[in-house]
Coordinates of C-alpha atoms in Angstrom, one line a residue:
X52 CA -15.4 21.7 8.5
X53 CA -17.9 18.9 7.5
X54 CA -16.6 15.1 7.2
X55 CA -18.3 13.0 5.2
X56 CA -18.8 9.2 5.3
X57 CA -19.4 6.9 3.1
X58 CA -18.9 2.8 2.8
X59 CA -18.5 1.2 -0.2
X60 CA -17.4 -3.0 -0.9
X61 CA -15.8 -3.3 -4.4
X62 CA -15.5 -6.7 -5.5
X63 CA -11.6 -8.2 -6.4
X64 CA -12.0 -10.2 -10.2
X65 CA -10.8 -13.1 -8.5
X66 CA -10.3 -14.2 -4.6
X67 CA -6.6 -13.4 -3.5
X68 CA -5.0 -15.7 -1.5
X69 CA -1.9 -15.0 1.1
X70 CA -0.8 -16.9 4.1
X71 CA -3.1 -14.9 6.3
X72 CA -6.2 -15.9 4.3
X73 CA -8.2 -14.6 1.1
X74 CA -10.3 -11.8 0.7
X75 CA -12.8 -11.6 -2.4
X76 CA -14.2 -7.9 -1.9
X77 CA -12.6 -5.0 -0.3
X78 CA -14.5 -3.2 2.3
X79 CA -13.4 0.6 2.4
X80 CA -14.6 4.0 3.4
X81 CA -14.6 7.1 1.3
X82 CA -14.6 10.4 3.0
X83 CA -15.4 14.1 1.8
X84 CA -13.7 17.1 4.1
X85 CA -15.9 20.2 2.7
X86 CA -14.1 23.4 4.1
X87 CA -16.2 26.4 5.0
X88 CA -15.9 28.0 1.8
X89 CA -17.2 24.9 -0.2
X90 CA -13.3 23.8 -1.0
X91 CA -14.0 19.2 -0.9
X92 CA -11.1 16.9 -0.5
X93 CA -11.4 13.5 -1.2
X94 CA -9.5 10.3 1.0
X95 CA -10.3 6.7 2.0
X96 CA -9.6 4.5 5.1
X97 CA -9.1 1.1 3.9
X98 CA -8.1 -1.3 6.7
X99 CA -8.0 -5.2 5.8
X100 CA -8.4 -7.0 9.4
X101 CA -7.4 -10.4 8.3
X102 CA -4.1 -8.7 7.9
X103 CA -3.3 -5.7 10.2
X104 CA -6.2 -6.2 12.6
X105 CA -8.1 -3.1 12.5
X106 CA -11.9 -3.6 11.7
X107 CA -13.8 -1.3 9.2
X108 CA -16.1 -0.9 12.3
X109 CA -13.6 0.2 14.5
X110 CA -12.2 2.9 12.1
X111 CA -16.0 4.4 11.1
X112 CA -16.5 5.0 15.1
X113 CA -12.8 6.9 14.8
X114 CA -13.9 8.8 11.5
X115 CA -17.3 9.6 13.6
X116 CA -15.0 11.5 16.3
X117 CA -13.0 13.2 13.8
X118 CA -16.4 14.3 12.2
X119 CA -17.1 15.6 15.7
X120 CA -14.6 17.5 16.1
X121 CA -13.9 19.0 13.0
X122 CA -17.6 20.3 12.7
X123 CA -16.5 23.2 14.9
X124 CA -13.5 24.3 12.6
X125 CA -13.7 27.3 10.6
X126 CA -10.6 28.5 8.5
X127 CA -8.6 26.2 9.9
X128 CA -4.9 25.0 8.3
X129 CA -4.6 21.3 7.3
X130 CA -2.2 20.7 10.1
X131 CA -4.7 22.0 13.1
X132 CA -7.3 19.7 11.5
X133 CA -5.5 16.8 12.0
X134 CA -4.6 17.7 15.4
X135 CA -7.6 18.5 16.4
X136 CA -8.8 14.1 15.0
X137 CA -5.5 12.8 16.8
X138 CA -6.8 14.1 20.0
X139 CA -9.9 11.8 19.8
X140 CA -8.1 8.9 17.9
X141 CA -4.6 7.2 17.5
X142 CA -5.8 4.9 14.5
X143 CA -4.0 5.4 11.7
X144 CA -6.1 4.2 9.1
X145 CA -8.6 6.8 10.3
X146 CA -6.0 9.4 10.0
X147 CA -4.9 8.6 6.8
X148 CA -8.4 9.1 5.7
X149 CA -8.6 12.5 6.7
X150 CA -5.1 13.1 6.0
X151 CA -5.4 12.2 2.2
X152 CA -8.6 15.1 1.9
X153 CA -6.6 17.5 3.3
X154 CA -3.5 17.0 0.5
X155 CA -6.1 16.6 -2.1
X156 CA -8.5 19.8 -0.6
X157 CA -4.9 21.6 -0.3
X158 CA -3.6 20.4 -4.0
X159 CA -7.0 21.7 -5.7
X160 CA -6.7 24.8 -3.9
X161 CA -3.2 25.3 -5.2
X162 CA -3.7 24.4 -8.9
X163 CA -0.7 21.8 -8.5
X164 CA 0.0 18.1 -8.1
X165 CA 0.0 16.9 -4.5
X166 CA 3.7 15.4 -5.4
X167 CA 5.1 19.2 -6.4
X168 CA 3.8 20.2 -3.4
X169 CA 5.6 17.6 -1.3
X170 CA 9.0 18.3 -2.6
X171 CA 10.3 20.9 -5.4
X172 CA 11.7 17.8 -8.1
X173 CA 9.0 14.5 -7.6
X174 CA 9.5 12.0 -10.1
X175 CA 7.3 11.5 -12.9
X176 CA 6.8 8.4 -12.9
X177 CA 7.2 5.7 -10.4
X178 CA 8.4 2.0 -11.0
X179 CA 6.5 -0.7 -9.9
X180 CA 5.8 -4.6 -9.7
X181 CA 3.2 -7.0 -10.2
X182 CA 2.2 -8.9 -7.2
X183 CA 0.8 -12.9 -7.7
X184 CA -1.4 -14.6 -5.1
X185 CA -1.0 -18.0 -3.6
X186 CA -2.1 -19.3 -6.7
X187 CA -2.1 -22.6 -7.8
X188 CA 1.1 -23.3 -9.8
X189 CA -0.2 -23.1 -13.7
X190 CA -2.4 -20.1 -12.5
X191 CA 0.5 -18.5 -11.3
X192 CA 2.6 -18.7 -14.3
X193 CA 0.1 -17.5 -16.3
X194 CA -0.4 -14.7 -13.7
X195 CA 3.2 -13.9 -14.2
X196 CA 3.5 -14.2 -17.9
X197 CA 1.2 -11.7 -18.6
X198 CA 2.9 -9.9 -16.2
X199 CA 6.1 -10.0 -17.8
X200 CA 4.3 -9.7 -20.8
X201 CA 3.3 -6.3 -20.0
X202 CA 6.8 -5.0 -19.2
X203 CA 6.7 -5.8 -15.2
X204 CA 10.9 -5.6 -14.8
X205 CA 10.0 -7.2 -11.1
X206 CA 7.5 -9.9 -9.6
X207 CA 6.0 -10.7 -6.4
X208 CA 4.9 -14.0 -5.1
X209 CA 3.1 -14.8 -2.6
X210 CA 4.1 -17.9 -0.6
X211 CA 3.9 -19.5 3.0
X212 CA 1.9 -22.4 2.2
X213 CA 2.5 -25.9 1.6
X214 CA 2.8 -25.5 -2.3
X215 CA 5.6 -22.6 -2.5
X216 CA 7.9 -24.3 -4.1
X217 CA 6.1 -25.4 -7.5
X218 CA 4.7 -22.3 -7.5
X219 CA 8.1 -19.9 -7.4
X220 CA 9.3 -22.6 -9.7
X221 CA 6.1 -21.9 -12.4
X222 CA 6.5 -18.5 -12.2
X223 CA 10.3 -18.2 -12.5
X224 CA 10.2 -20.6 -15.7
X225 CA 7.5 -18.3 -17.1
X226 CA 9.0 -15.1 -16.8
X227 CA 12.7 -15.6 -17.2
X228 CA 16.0 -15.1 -15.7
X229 CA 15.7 -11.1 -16.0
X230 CA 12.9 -10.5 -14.4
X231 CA 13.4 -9.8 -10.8
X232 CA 11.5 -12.4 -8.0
X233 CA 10.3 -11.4 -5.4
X234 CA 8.5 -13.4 -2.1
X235 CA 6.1 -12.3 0.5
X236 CA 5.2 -14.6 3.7
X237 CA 3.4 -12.1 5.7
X238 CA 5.0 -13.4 8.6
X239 CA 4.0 -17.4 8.1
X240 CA 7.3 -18.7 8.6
X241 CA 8.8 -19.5 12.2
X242 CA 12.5 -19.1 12.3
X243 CA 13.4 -22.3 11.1
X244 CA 11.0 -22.7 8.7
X245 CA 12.2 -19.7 7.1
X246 CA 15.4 -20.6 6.9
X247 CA 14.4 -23.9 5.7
X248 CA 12.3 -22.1 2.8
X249 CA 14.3 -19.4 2.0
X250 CA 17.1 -21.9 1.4
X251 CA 14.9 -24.3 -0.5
X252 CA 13.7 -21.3 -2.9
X253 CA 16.7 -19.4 -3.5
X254 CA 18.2 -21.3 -6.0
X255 CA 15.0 -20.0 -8.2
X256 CA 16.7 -16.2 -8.0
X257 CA 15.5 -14.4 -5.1
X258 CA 15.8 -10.8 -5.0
X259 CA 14.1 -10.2 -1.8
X260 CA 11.9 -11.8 0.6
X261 CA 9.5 -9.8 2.4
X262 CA 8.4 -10.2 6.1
X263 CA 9.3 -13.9 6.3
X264 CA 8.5 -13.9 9.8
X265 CA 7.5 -11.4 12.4
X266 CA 9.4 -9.7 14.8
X267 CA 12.6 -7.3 15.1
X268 CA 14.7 -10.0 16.6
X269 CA 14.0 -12.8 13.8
X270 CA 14.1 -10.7 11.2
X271 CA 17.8 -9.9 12.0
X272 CA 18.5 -13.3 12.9
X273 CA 17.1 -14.6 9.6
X274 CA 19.0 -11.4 7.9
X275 CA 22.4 -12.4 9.0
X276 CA 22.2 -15.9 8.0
X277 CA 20.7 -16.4 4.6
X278 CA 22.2 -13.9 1.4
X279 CA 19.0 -12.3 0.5
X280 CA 18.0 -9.4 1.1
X281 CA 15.2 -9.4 3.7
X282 CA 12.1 -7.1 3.9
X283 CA 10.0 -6.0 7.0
X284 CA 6.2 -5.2 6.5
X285 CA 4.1 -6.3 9.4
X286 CA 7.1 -5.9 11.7
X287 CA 7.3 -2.2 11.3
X288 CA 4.8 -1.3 13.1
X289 CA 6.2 -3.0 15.9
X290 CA 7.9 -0.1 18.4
X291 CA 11.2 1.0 17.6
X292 CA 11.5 -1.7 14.5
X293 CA 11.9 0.9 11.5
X294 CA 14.8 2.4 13.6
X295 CA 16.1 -1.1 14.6
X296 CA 18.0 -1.5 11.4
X297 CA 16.6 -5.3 11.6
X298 CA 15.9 -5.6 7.9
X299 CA 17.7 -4.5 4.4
X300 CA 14.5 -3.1 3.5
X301 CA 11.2 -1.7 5.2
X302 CA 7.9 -2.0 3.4
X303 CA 5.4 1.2 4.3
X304 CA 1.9 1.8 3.5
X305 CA -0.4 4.8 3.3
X306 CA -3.0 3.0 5.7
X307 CA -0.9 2.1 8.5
X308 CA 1.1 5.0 8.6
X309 CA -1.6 7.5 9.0
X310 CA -1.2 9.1 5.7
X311 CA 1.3 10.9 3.7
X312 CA 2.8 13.0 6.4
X313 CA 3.4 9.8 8.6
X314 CA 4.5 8.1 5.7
X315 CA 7.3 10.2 4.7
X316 CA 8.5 10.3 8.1
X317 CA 8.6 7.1 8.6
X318 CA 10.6 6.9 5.3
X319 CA 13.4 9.2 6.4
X320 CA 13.8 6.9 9.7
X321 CA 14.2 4.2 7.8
X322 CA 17.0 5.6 5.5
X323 CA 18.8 7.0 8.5
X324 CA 19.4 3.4 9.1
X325 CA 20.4 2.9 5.5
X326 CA 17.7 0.7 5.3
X327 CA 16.0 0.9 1.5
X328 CA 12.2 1.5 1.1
X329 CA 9.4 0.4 -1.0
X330 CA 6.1 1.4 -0.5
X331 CA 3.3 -1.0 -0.8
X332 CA -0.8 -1.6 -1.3
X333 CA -3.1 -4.0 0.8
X334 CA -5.5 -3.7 -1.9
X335 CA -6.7 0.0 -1.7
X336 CA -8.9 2.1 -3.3
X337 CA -7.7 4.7 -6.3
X338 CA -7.4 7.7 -3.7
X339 CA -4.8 5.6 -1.4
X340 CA -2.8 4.4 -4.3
X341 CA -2.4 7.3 -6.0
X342 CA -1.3 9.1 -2.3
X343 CA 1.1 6.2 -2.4
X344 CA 2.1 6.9 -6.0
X345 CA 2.9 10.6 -4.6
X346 CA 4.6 10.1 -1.9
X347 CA 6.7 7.5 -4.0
X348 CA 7.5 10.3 -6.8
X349 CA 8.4 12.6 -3.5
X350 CA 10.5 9.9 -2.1
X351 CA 12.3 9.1 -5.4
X352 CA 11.8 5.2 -5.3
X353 CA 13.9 3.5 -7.8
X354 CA 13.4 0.2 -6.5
X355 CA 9.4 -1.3 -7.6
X356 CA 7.0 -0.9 -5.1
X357 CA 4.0 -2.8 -5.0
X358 CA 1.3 -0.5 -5.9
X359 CA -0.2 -2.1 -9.5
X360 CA -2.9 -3.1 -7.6
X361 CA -5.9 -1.7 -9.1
X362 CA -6.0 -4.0 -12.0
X363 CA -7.2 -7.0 -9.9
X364 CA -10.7 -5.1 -8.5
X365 CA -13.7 -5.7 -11.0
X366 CA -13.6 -2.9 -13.7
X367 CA -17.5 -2.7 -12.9
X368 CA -17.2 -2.3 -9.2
X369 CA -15.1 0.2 -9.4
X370 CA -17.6 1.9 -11.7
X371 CA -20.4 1.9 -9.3
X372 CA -18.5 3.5 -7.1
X373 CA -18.8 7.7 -7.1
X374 CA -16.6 10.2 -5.1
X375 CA -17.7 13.9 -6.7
X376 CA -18.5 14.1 -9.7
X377 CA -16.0 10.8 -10.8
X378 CA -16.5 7.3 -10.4
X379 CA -13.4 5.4 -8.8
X380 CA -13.4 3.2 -12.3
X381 CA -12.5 6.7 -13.8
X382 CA -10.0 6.9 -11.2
X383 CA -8.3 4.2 -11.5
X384 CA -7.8 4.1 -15.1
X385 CA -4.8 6.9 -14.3
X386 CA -2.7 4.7 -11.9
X387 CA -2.9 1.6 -14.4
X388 CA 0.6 0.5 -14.5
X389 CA 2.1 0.6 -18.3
X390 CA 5.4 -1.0 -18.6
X391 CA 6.3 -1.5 -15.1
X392 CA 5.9 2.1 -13.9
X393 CA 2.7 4.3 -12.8
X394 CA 3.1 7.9 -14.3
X395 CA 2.6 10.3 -11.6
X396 CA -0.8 12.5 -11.4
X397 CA 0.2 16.1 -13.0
X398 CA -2.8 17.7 -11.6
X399 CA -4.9 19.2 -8.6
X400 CA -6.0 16.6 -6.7
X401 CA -4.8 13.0 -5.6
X402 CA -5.5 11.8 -8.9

């Protein structure tokens, strides 16, 4: 087998701003898997070290030892491929790379949709929500208008800053009572903050709020004394947190759970503790999405998950961009969200 590497930076139309800091391009790497008999799958490792702490250096030296090893593989299944990488590297993002060209290798060998081949009914389409920055208030409400605008049934906001308030206020007033809010703090809160916040907010209708602050045992704590439904992100990759039961739901991403096959997995821990899931982007490319999109159709998802993401990268930089014989504009023009739901990829390949 023959990895192949390639960087790319796509520029975001606007700076987005969370409590962990702002990002204005996204650094990613694209990889081809060519089997032996000139079969290409297509994937992408697209860490975001301001937020999860893995550098796009650190996962090109992983990608380079699962080049190495691979080069020696002839004929071999999907599932001794990855073996072989996880013995030279336990980074996730890195595995999810190769990971997502082996479904899409293995879905355009089959002729069928990488979510058909997952499980035997997937969902055609899968619901999800918009997600606002830590805008300033009036940009915000804007944000969200249009977002409501466009059918979004459920919005996300991102707070943990010192303006949270007149911000979930904005956007509340601009999209209604029946729109669904959401928050996000990646973690910014301490414990008493949170509860001080969470209070403070909930009067604006609160459907969830996601990783308020980080940790198994705060999580619960916070849980078990505020009525809202409380999300872990960050946390869960904290050992033995999915299983911990510490949170009402459990956020997973493609990137951090080393692909579709980790994924899933972790999914079904997580409902064995009857927590809920949601799956989620930090601002991927069109081939992580759209694994995301299939694993949610596989999965069933009725609640939104945050994967209407693509709409925020420059429509030209995403042009620029090739993988094959496509560009990722092309791409991403088939996981645009239309009223509040991304119809699922019917044919071989991610996307």
């Amino acid at each position: 087998m023959d990895l192949r590497i390639q960087e790319v930076a796509i520029r975001l139309s606007q700076p987005v701003r969370a409590a962990w800091g702002e990002i204005a391009e996204r650094r990613m790497l694209l990889v081809e898997l060519e089997d032996d008999d000139g079969m290409v799958g297509y994937g992408e490792a697209a860490p975001l070290e301001p937020y999860d702490g893995v550098s796009l250096e650190r996962c090109r030296e992983a990608l380079e030892s699962c080049r190495r090893t691979l080069r020696g593989v002839t004929n071999g299944s999907g599932a001794t491929a990855l073996e072989r990488c996880r013995t030279v590297t336990d980074l996730p993002h890195a595995l999810a790379a190769v990971d997502l060209a082996l479904w899409d290798r293995a879905s355009r060998r089959e002729q069928r949709s990488v979510a058909s081949m997952l499980t035997e009914e997937p969902a055609n389409w899968v619901p999800v929500n918009a997600t606002i920055g830590a805008q300033d208030p009036a940009d915000a409400a804007e944000s969200a208008r249009e977002a409501a605008d466009a059918g979004f049934e459920t919005v996300k906001v991102k707070v943990g800053l010192d303006d949270d308030e007149e911000r979930v206020r904005a956007v509340r007033e601009a999209i209604g009572p029946d729109v669904a809010l959401r928050l996000d703090a990646n973690g910014a809160w301490s414990t008493g903050e949170a509860l001080t916040a969470i209070a403070a907010l909930s009067p604006y209708g609160v459907e969830l709020v996601e990783e308020p602050v980080h940790g198994i045992t705060d999580l619960r704590l916070i849980r078990d004394r505020l009525p809202v439904r409380v999300a872990m992100d960050e946390t869960a990759d904290e050992p033995g947190a999915i299983a911990s039961g510490a949170a009402d739901v459990v956020v997973l991403k493609i990137g951090r759970s080393g692909g579709i096959g980790g994924l899933l997995a972790r999914a079904a821990l997580a409902r064995s503790t009857r927590a809920d899931v949601l799956l989620a982007s930090t601002w991927d490319g069109p081939l992580g999405v759209a694994a995301a999109v299939h694993a949610a159709a596989a999965l069933k998802l009725r609640d939104a998950s945050g994967l209407a993401t693509l709409t925020l990268f420059e429509p030209a930089a995403l042009d620029a961009v090739g993988i094959g014989d496509v560009s990722l504009g092309d791409l991403a023009t088939r996981l645009i969200a239309k009223d509040g739901t991304i119809s699922v990829p019917r044919g071989a390949g991610l996307v």
